Backbone as JSON, one array per atom type, in Angstrom:
{
  "sequence": "LPRGPFFVETLKCGPHVCKDPCLIELLNFLFRLKAAQAKGVPSICLRTLDVSKCDLGDEAGPLFPRLPRVLEHLDLRGNRLREASMKTLGDVLWDGGLPNLLSLDVSDNPLGPLGVAFLAKGLAVPSWSWVQPIPLQSLKLARTKAWGAGVVALGNALKRFKLQSLQVLDLEGNDMQSEGLKSLLSAFRARAVPRLRVLVLKNNELRDCFSLLTELLSTSMLKD",
  "N": [[134.66, 236.94, 63.23], [135.84, 239.29, 65.59], [135.84, 238.55, 69.39], [136.79, 239.47, 71.63], [137.78, 242.32, 73.65], [138.51, 244.24, 71.71], [139.63, 247.09, 69.57], [137.8, 247.76, 66.86], [137.02, 250.05, 64.9], [135.59, 250.6, 62.23], [133.47, 248.69, 60.41], [133.21, 247.47, 57.59], [131.12, 245.97, 55.39], [130.39, 243.42, 52.64], [128.25, 242.49, 50.02], [128.35, 239.59, 50.06], [128.93, 239.0, 52.88], [126.23, 239.83, 53.88], [124.27, 237.94, 53.22], [122.54, 235.22, 54.4], [124.58, 232.18, 55.01], [126.15, 234.22, 56.63], [125.04, 236.68, 57.26], [123.77, 236.11, 59.38], [125.81, 235.44, 61.14], [126.8, 237.83, 61.39], [124.61, 239.41, 62.56], [124.82, 238.14, 65.11], [127.05, 238.84, 65.91], [126.83, 241.63, 66.21], [124.82, 241.55, 68.32], [125.99, 240.59, 70.41], [127.95, 242.45, 70.94], [126.24, 244.55, 71.56], [125.15, 243.64, 73.87], [127.34, 243.1, 75.58], [128.19, 246.15, 76.0], [125.73, 247.07, 77.25], [126.04, 245.76, 79.51], [128.62, 246.9, 80.74], [131.01, 245.45, 80.12], [134.04, 245.36, 78.78], [134.68, 245.83, 75.57], [134.36, 245.49, 71.78], [134.6, 248.84, 70.12], [132.8, 249.92, 68.18], [132.49, 252.4, 65.61], [131.65, 253.12, 63.08], [129.66, 251.49, 60.52], [129.44, 250.45, 57.61], [127.31, 249.08, 55.56], [126.38, 249.37, 52.7], [125.06, 249.25, 49.5], [124.48, 246.33, 49.73], [122.43, 244.89, 49.08], [120.3, 244.16, 51.24], [117.42, 244.58, 51.43], [114.34, 243.39, 52.9], [115.62, 242.11, 54.87], [117.08, 243.63, 56.46], [115.73, 244.56, 58.84], [116.07, 242.97, 61.0], [118.53, 243.96, 61.82], [118.76, 246.55, 62.85], [117.84, 246.7, 65.33], [119.87, 245.55, 66.65], [121.88, 247.05, 66.74], [124.74, 248.67, 67.93], [124.96, 251.21, 70.67], [126.88, 252.96, 70.82], [127.56, 253.52, 68.06], [128.41, 255.92, 65.54], [128.45, 256.51, 62.79], [126.45, 255.62, 60.06], [125.69, 253.89, 57.19], [123.71, 253.1, 54.73], [123.2, 252.87, 51.96], [121.54, 251.98, 49.0], [120.4, 249.57, 49.12], [117.56, 248.4, 48.64], [115.85, 249.0, 50.74], [112.66, 249.55, 52.44], [109.68, 250.92, 53.38], [108.98, 249.52, 55.59], [111.41, 248.95, 56.86], [112.25, 251.41, 57.56], [110.62, 251.91, 59.45], [111.02, 250.33, 61.42], [113.96, 251.18, 61.97], [113.22, 253.65, 62.55], [111.77, 253.41, 64.97], [113.86, 252.53, 66.6], [115.69, 254.72, 66.87], [113.65, 256.53, 67.85], [113.13, 255.4, 70.53], [115.68, 256.05, 71.63], [117.96, 254.2, 70.92], [120.32, 254.89, 69.31], [122.02, 257.16, 70.39], [124.58, 258.52, 69.49], [124.56, 259.15, 67.02], [125.83, 260.49, 64.27], [126.03, 260.59, 61.71], [124.02, 259.8, 58.85], [122.93, 257.8, 56.05], [120.81, 257.34, 53.86], [120.63, 257.03, 51.17], [119.41, 256.26, 47.69], [117.5, 254.15, 48.09], [114.3, 252.76, 47.72], [112.25, 254.34, 49.51], [110.18, 255.57, 49.84], [107.2, 257.81, 50.52], [106.26, 257.46, 52.86], [107.99, 256.08, 53.97], [110.01, 257.62, 54.59], [108.9, 259.69, 56.04], [108.6, 257.93, 58.48], [111.23, 257.65, 59.14], [111.76, 260.26, 59.58], [110.2, 260.72, 61.7], [111.27, 259.33, 64.02], [113.74, 260.74, 63.94], [112.99, 262.98, 65.14], [112.47, 263.52, 68.03], [110.26, 263.8, 70.45], [109.2, 266.5, 72.81], [108.46, 265.71, 75.14], [109.5, 263.47, 75.54], [111.86, 261.2, 77.63], [114.34, 260.67, 76.01], [117.22, 262.05, 74.87], [118.04, 264.6, 72.28], [119.0, 263.6, 69.09], [122.64, 263.85, 67.84], [122.97, 264.34, 65.29], [124.72, 265.21, 62.23], [124.9, 264.81, 59.78], [122.52, 264.06, 56.92], [121.44, 262.14, 54.73], [119.5, 261.54, 51.95], [119.24, 261.01, 49.56], [117.52, 260.28, 46.26], [115.37, 258.63, 47.22], [112.51, 258.24, 46.67], [111.09, 260.18, 48.02], [109.36, 262.22, 47.32], [106.9, 264.89, 47.3], [105.56, 264.75, 49.64], [106.87, 263.18, 51.31], [109.03, 264.82, 51.92], [107.67, 266.91, 53.29], [106.96, 265.94, 55.7], [109.55, 265.48, 56.66], [110.36, 268.34, 56.96], [108.42, 268.87, 58.76], [109.34, 267.59, 60.87], [111.82, 268.72, 61.14], [111.17, 271.21, 62.03], [110.57, 270.78, 64.63], [112.74, 271.23, 66.34], [114.87, 269.51, 67.1], [116.95, 268.48, 65.69], [119.23, 270.14, 65.55], [121.78, 270.04, 65.36], [122.36, 269.45, 62.86], [124.17, 269.68, 59.87], [124.69, 268.93, 57.07], [122.64, 268.12, 54.55], [120.96, 266.37, 52.2], [119.12, 265.94, 49.52], [118.73, 264.92, 46.94], [117.34, 264.47, 44.04], [114.38, 263.53, 44.32], [111.77, 264.68, 43.7], [110.18, 266.83, 44.66], [109.09, 269.0, 44.47], [107.04, 272.05, 44.52], [105.69, 271.68, 46.83], [107.31, 270.41, 48.83], [109.46, 271.82, 48.8], [108.26, 273.99, 50.04], [107.74, 273.16, 52.86], [110.44, 272.73, 53.77], [111.43, 275.55, 53.76], [109.86, 276.64, 55.44], [110.73, 275.31, 57.68], [113.37, 276.53, 57.76], [113.0, 279.23, 57.99], [112.04, 279.18, 60.53], [114.68, 278.93, 61.78], [115.2, 276.12, 62.46], [117.28, 274.46, 61.85], [119.97, 275.61, 62.48], [122.83, 275.14, 62.09], [123.11, 274.4, 59.45], [124.91, 273.81, 56.68], [125.3, 272.93, 53.89], [123.11, 272.01, 51.48], [121.5, 269.93, 49.51], [119.5, 269.96, 46.71], [118.98, 269.04, 43.89], [117.83, 268.02, 40.9], [114.86, 267.99, 41.48], [112.3, 268.49, 40.13], [112.06, 271.46, 40.47], [111.42, 273.73, 38.83], [109.33, 275.72, 38.37], [109.46, 276.96, 40.95], [110.68, 279.26, 41.44], [110.28, 281.68, 42.99], [110.24, 280.65, 45.43], [112.44, 279.46, 45.8], [114.28, 281.93, 45.37], [113.74, 283.11, 47.85], [114.87, 281.37, 49.48], [117.52, 281.02, 48.75], [118.22, 283.59, 49.55], [117.99, 283.59, 52.32], [119.38, 284.19, 55.52], [120.23, 281.74, 56.41], [121.67, 279.96, 54.84], [124.16, 281.36, 54.11], [126.81, 280.64, 54.02]],
  "CA": [[134.48, 238.24, 63.6], [136.38, 238.82, 67.02], [135.07, 238.56, 70.62], [137.24, 240.27, 72.77], [137.56, 243.77, 73.85], [139.59, 244.89, 70.69], [139.13, 248.23, 68.84], [137.29, 247.58, 65.54], [136.1, 251.42, 64.71], [135.1, 250.42, 61.44], [133.26, 247.86, 59.66], [132.56, 247.54, 56.22], [130.39, 244.79, 54.68], [130.21, 243.63, 51.05], [126.71, 241.83, 49.46], [128.16, 238.2, 50.45], [128.45, 239.1, 54.05], [125.03, 240.34, 54.17], [123.33, 237.29, 53.07], [122.67, 233.82, 54.9], [124.73, 232.35, 56.72], [127.08, 235.15, 56.93], [124.26, 237.56, 58.03], [123.1, 235.6, 60.89], [127.01, 235.7, 62.32], [126.86, 239.47, 61.43], [123.53, 239.66, 63.73], [124.96, 237.54, 66.34], [128.09, 239.61, 66.55], [126.35, 242.8, 66.7], [123.9, 241.33, 69.5], [126.82, 240.21, 71.73], [128.57, 243.54, 70.88], [125.37, 245.55, 72.23], [125.21, 243.03, 75.16], [128.42, 243.68, 76.27], [128.06, 247.16, 76.25], [124.95, 247.26, 78.16], [126.85, 245.26, 80.85], [129.74, 247.56, 81.21], [131.81, 244.66, 79.7], [134.75, 245.78, 77.74], [134.01, 245.16, 73.94], [134.73, 246.29, 70.67], [134.08, 250.1, 70.17], [132.35, 250.07, 66.71], [131.86, 253.89, 65.64], [131.1, 253.34, 61.74], [129.11, 250.43, 60.37], [129.03, 250.45, 56.47], [126.44, 247.94, 54.93], [126.11, 250.05, 51.76], [124.98, 248.04, 48.42], [124.46, 244.87, 49.98], [121.22, 244.22, 48.75], [119.78, 243.9, 52.21], [116.09, 244.33, 51.4], [113.74, 243.01, 54.03], [116.25, 241.27, 55.75], [117.81, 244.55, 57.0], [115.05, 244.81, 59.92], [116.62, 242.33, 62.63], [119.79, 244.88, 62.2], [118.71, 247.95, 63.54], [117.68, 246.66, 66.88], [120.82, 245.1, 67.36], [123.05, 248.22, 66.63], [125.42, 249.46, 69.42], [124.67, 252.8, 71.01], [128.27, 253.91, 70.64], [127.79, 253.94, 66.58], [128.37, 257.45, 65.01], [128.18, 256.74, 61.22], [125.48, 254.45, 59.46], [125.9, 253.71, 55.83], [122.51, 252.01, 54.43], [122.97, 253.32, 50.65], [121.54, 250.96, 48.06], [119.78, 248.19, 49.71], [116.2, 248.19, 48.32], [115.11, 249.44, 51.86], [111.31, 250.09, 51.96], [108.97, 251.65, 54.49], [108.85, 248.72, 56.85], [112.69, 248.97, 57.38], [112.43, 252.62, 58.4], [109.68, 252.08, 60.74], [111.95, 249.6, 62.44], [115.17, 252.13, 62.18], [112.63, 254.88, 63.24], [111.68, 253.14, 66.09], [115.28, 252.45, 67.39], [116.05, 256.19, 67.03], [112.73, 257.07, 68.68], [113.61, 254.74, 71.83], [117.07, 256.35, 72.08], [118.73, 253.29, 70.58], [121.7, 255.51, 68.74], [122.2, 258.39, 70.99], [125.53, 259.24, 69.34], [124.66, 258.82, 65.77], [126.56, 261.66, 63.51], [125.64, 260.77, 60.0], [122.92, 258.58, 58.44], [122.77, 257.78, 54.55], [120.13, 255.9, 53.31], [120.16, 257.29, 49.66], [119.38, 255.07, 46.8], [116.3, 253.26, 48.6], [112.99, 253.05, 47.48], [111.73, 254.41, 50.53], [108.71, 256.21, 49.42], [106.86, 259.17, 51.43], [105.6, 256.63, 54.0], [109.58, 255.36, 54.98], [110.74, 258.89, 54.96], [108.18, 260.04, 57.21], [108.91, 256.87, 59.69], [112.44, 258.06, 59.73], [111.63, 261.72, 60.44], [109.49, 260.64, 63.19], [112.25, 258.78, 64.73], [114.77, 261.65, 64.23], [112.49, 264.1, 65.82], [112.08, 263.0, 69.19], [109.22, 264.66, 71.08], [109.92, 267.45, 73.79], [107.92, 265.36, 76.34], [110.41, 262.16, 75.96], [113.27, 261.22, 78.2], [115.37, 260.29, 75.22], [118.0, 263.37, 74.41], [117.96, 264.86, 70.81], [120.28, 262.71, 68.28], [123.49, 264.86, 67.72], [123.23, 263.96, 63.82], [125.26, 266.4, 61.72], [124.51, 264.81, 58.07], [121.29, 263.06, 56.83], [121.44, 262.07, 53.04], [118.22, 260.68, 51.5], [119.02, 261.19, 47.95], [116.99, 259.29, 45.4], [114.52, 257.82, 47.94], [111.04, 258.37, 46.34], [110.15, 260.84, 49.13], [108.33, 263.06, 46.72], [106.71, 265.93, 48.17], [104.57, 264.45, 50.72], [108.02, 262.8, 52.33], [109.86, 266.05, 52.39], [106.89, 267.48, 54.09], [107.09, 265.02, 56.8], [110.91, 265.66, 57.07], [110.51, 269.62, 57.31], [107.62, 269.01, 60.32], [110.2, 266.82, 61.84], [112.94, 269.74, 61.42], [110.25, 272.3, 62.77], [110.56, 270.37, 66.4], [114.09, 271.84, 66.91], [115.49, 268.37, 67.8], [118.15, 268.44, 64.64], [119.86, 271.48, 65.2], [123.56, 269.96, 64.88], [122.47, 269.31, 61.39], [125.2, 270.52, 58.86], [124.35, 268.51, 55.58], [121.1, 267.63, 54.23], [121.09, 265.82, 50.9], [117.6, 265.62, 49.08], [118.85, 265.28, 45.58], [116.36, 263.36, 43.0], [112.88, 263.3, 44.97], [110.76, 265.18, 43.02], [109.58, 267.29, 45.98], [108.28, 269.9, 43.68], [106.85, 273.27, 45.62], [105.06, 271.06, 48.1], [108.16, 269.8, 49.72], [110.4, 273.02, 49.02], [107.48, 275.28, 51.19], [107.92, 272.79, 54.09], [111.41, 273.0, 53.98], [111.58, 276.67, 53.66], [108.87, 277.08, 56.8], [111.92, 274.99, 58.82], [114.63, 277.27, 57.65], [112.72, 280.5, 58.48], [112.08, 279.01, 62.17], [115.76, 278.36, 62.19], [115.08, 275.0, 62.89], [118.63, 273.93, 61.96], [120.68, 276.9, 62.59], [124.38, 274.74, 61.62], [122.91, 273.81, 58.04], [125.69, 274.37, 55.6], [125.07, 271.98, 52.79], [121.65, 271.88, 50.99], [121.43, 269.44, 48.14], [118.35, 269.95, 46.19], [119.25, 268.79, 42.36], [116.71, 267.12, 40.14], [113.46, 267.94, 42.18], [111.36, 269.21, 39.86], [111.72, 272.97, 41.14], [111.56, 274.94, 37.61], [108.14, 276.52, 38.46], [109.26, 277.45, 41.94], [111.5, 280.6, 41.32], [109.76, 282.84, 44.08], [110.46, 280.06, 46.66], [113.94, 279.47, 45.61], [114.88, 283.05, 45.55], [113.78, 283.33, 49.48], [115.7, 280.01, 50.2], [118.6, 281.38, 48.76], [118.32, 285.04, 50.26], [118.02, 283.38, 53.63], [120.62, 283.88, 56.15], [120.6, 280.24, 56.99], [122.44, 279.42, 53.88], [125.02, 282.36, 53.75], [128.03, 279.84, 53.86]],
  "C": [[134.97, 237.95, 65.18], [135.54, 238.98, 68.38], [135.39, 238.92, 71.54], [137.22, 241.48, 72.78], [138.84, 244.13, 72.95], [138.72, 246.17, 70.24], [139.09, 248.11, 67.32], [136.4, 248.9, 65.24], [135.19, 251.36, 63.66], [134.61, 249.08, 60.92], [132.39, 247.88, 58.51], [132.07, 246.47, 55.47], [130.11, 244.65, 53.3], [128.63, 242.34, 51.04], [126.77, 240.4, 50.0], [128.19, 238.1, 52.05], [127.04, 239.2, 54.56], [124.17, 239.14, 53.69], [123.66, 235.89, 53.91], [123.81, 232.96, 54.18], [125.75, 233.34, 57.14], [126.32, 236.05, 57.89], [123.93, 237.21, 59.19], [124.6, 235.63, 61.84], [127.15, 237.23, 62.3], [125.79, 239.86, 62.52], [123.93, 239.5, 64.98], [126.08, 238.74, 67.06], [127.9, 240.76, 67.11], [125.4, 242.69, 68.19], [125.1, 241.51, 70.61], [127.53, 241.5, 71.95], [127.54, 244.63, 72.1], [125.23, 244.86, 73.7], [126.07, 243.48, 76.01], [128.51, 244.96, 76.85], [127.22, 247.5, 77.33], [125.43, 246.73, 79.66], [128.03, 245.72, 81.59], [130.82, 246.7, 80.81], [132.78, 245.0, 78.74], [134.75, 245.19, 76.6], [134.55, 245.81, 72.96], [133.95, 247.69, 70.42], [133.88, 250.13, 68.68], [131.63, 251.47, 66.53], [131.55, 254.01, 64.32], [130.89, 251.77, 60.97], [128.77, 250.97, 58.67], [128.54, 249.1, 55.75], [125.95, 248.47, 53.34], [126.08, 248.91, 50.5], [125.31, 246.83, 48.66], [123.3, 244.2, 49.74], [120.48, 243.52, 49.87], [118.14, 243.58, 52.38], [115.09, 244.37, 52.65], [114.63, 242.48, 55.23], [117.11, 242.29, 56.78], [117.15, 244.97, 58.46], [115.69, 244.43, 61.32], [118.2, 243.34, 62.58], [119.81, 245.73, 62.93], [118.61, 247.8, 64.91], [119.09, 246.29, 67.79], [122.4, 246.2, 67.1], [123.64, 248.77, 67.85], [125.19, 251.04, 69.87], [125.82, 253.58, 70.88], [128.23, 254.6, 69.11], [127.61, 255.28, 66.39], [127.85, 257.38, 63.53], [127.45, 255.36, 60.81], [125.56, 254.66, 58.05], [124.86, 252.6, 55.06], [122.12, 252.13, 52.9], [122.81, 252.03, 49.81], [121.52, 249.7, 48.6], [118.37, 247.91, 49.44], [115.62, 248.25, 49.65], [113.93, 250.13, 51.55], [110.98, 250.76, 53.31], [109.31, 250.64, 55.81], [110.32, 248.78, 57.51], [113.16, 250.27, 57.92], [111.61, 252.72, 59.4], [110.36, 251.42, 61.72], [113.19, 250.58, 62.95], [114.57, 253.23, 63.01], [112.21, 254.63, 64.82], [112.78, 252.92, 67.12], [115.68, 253.97, 67.56], [114.96, 256.91, 68.16], [113.06, 256.69, 70.13], [114.89, 255.21, 72.51], [118.24, 255.08, 71.76], [120.38, 253.64, 69.99], [121.76, 256.78, 69.32], [123.55, 259.15, 70.33], [125.72, 259.27, 68.03], [124.95, 260.58, 65.15], [125.99, 261.83, 62.13], [124.74, 259.48, 59.62], [122.62, 258.64, 56.93], [122.21, 256.72, 54.27], [119.66, 256.37, 51.7], [120.19, 255.85, 48.67], [118.42, 254.1, 47.19], [115.04, 253.6, 48.17], [111.96, 253.15, 48.63], [110.23, 255.09, 50.73], [108.46, 257.26, 50.44], [106.66, 258.55, 52.76], [107.11, 256.55, 54.74], [110.31, 256.78, 55.13], [110.18, 259.47, 56.2], [108.41, 259.12, 58.44], [110.15, 257.32, 60.05], [112.58, 259.3, 60.58], [111.32, 261.75, 61.57], [110.48, 260.07, 64.05], [113.37, 259.91, 65.2], [114.23, 262.83, 65.18], [111.78, 263.69, 67.33], [111.38, 264.07, 70.24], [109.78, 265.15, 72.17], [109.5, 266.52, 75.32], [108.77, 263.99, 76.63], [111.8, 262.23, 76.82], [114.38, 261.07, 77.37], [116.23, 262.05, 74.35], [118.19, 263.39, 72.68], [119.13, 264.08, 70.24], [121.08, 263.97, 67.78], [123.91, 264.64, 66.11], [123.41, 265.24, 63.15], [125.04, 266.02, 59.99], [123.42, 263.76, 57.89], [121.14, 263.23, 55.25], [120.11, 261.22, 52.89], [118.0, 261.08, 49.92], [118.41, 260.24, 47.07], [116.47, 258.38, 46.33], [113.02, 257.58, 47.44], [110.49, 258.99, 47.3], [109.02, 261.63, 48.51], [108.09, 264.44, 47.82], [106.05, 265.93, 49.55], [105.73, 263.82, 52.02], [108.59, 263.96, 52.65], [109.22, 267.21, 53.42], [106.8, 267.02, 55.59], [108.46, 265.45, 57.55], [110.9, 267.14, 57.36], [109.5, 269.79, 58.68], [108.51, 268.34, 61.15], [111.25, 267.94, 62.15], [112.55, 270.94, 62.48], [110.42, 271.87, 64.6], [111.62, 270.53, 66.92], [114.81, 270.73, 67.42], [116.84, 267.75, 66.62], [118.81, 269.59, 64.67], [121.34, 271.31, 65.32], [123.26, 269.5, 63.3], [123.2, 270.07, 60.46], [124.88, 270.32, 57.42], [123.1, 267.99, 55.65], [121.05, 267.58, 52.48], [119.74, 265.1, 50.44], [117.48, 265.36, 47.73], [117.92, 263.85, 45.1], [115.16, 263.08, 43.76], [111.52, 263.76, 44.67], [109.69, 265.88, 43.95], [108.84, 268.37, 45.63], [108.18, 271.32, 45.02], [106.39, 272.68, 46.8], [106.24, 270.83, 49.3], [109.08, 271.09, 50.0], [109.72, 274.18, 50.21], [108.07, 274.5, 52.74], [109.42, 272.99, 54.47], [111.91, 274.55, 54.57], [111.11, 277.2, 55.11], [110.15, 276.55, 58.02], [112.82, 275.76, 59.01], [114.23, 278.52, 58.42], [112.44, 280.45, 60.04], [113.41, 278.82, 62.59], [115.67, 277.19, 62.86], [116.49, 274.34, 62.97], [119.75, 274.87, 61.6], [122.26, 276.36, 61.89], [124.04, 274.52, 60.18], [123.94, 274.5, 57.06], [125.6, 274.01, 54.33], [123.69, 271.92, 52.76], [121.66, 271.11, 49.5], [120.1, 269.31, 47.44], [118.2, 269.89, 44.45], [118.17, 267.52, 42.0], [115.36, 266.94, 41.05], [112.51, 268.48, 41.63], [110.94, 270.51, 40.48], [111.66, 274.2, 40.04], [110.29, 275.71, 38.23], [108.23, 276.69, 39.97], [110.37, 278.42, 42.29], [111.26, 281.44, 42.54], [110.45, 282.0, 45.4], [112.29, 279.73, 46.82], [115.0, 280.84, 45.82], [115.07, 283.4, 46.97], [114.52, 282.37, 49.91], [117.06, 280.41, 50.2], [119.04, 282.79, 49.04], [118.36, 285.07, 51.74], [119.47, 283.22, 54.37], [121.18, 282.4, 56.83], [121.63, 279.86, 56.18], [123.89, 280.25, 53.56], [126.26, 281.98, 53.74], [127.9, 279.14, 52.62]]
}
C-alpha cells in the first residue's frame, strides 16, 4: 500500500486482504492515513472503502476508528457483523469521526435489533452536540435482522431531524411488521427525511398492514 501523497480515491478489499497478516497492514495503512490528515500532511485522498464480503466478523472493530475523516462511501455488506461492531461504528459516528459520509451499506449482516439501534444512535447526533449532522444520502440495512425493535430505533433516530439529506433507505427482509412500519410512518409524517426518494420494504411481513401502507403510499413524502 502506498505511503506518499497519492490519490487513491477507491480501495476495494477482498477476503484475503481482510485476514491476518494482511489485515494488520490494512489497519496500519488507514492509521497512517488518518494521522497524516490530522496533521495537515499531504496524503492519500481515500473517498470510497469497499470491504464487502470479506468475512470480517469481530475483527471489524479496530477498522472503524481508523477510517479517514474524508471518507464518503463505506461498503460493509456480508461480513458477519454483529452488535459489538455496530457499537464501535456508532461511537465513531457519534464523535464526528466520519463527517463527510454519503453512503453506508451494512446489508447482509446479522446486526440484530440492538446492533441497528447502536448504528441509529450514532447517526442521529443530538442537538446539544458540537458534531454536525452527517450528510448521509444512502443507508442500506437489508437483511440485518433488525426486526420491529430495530426499525423502531431507526425511526426514532430519523425523528431527530439529523438525517435530512437521506435519499435512499433500504430495509428489505427485516420482518419489521406493523411495529417498525408505524415508527417509519411517524418519521415521514414529521417530514424528518424530506429528500427521501427510494424506500425498499420488500419481505417485511407487512401483509396485515394495509391501512399503514395505504397511508405511507399516499403521503407526499414519496410522491416521486
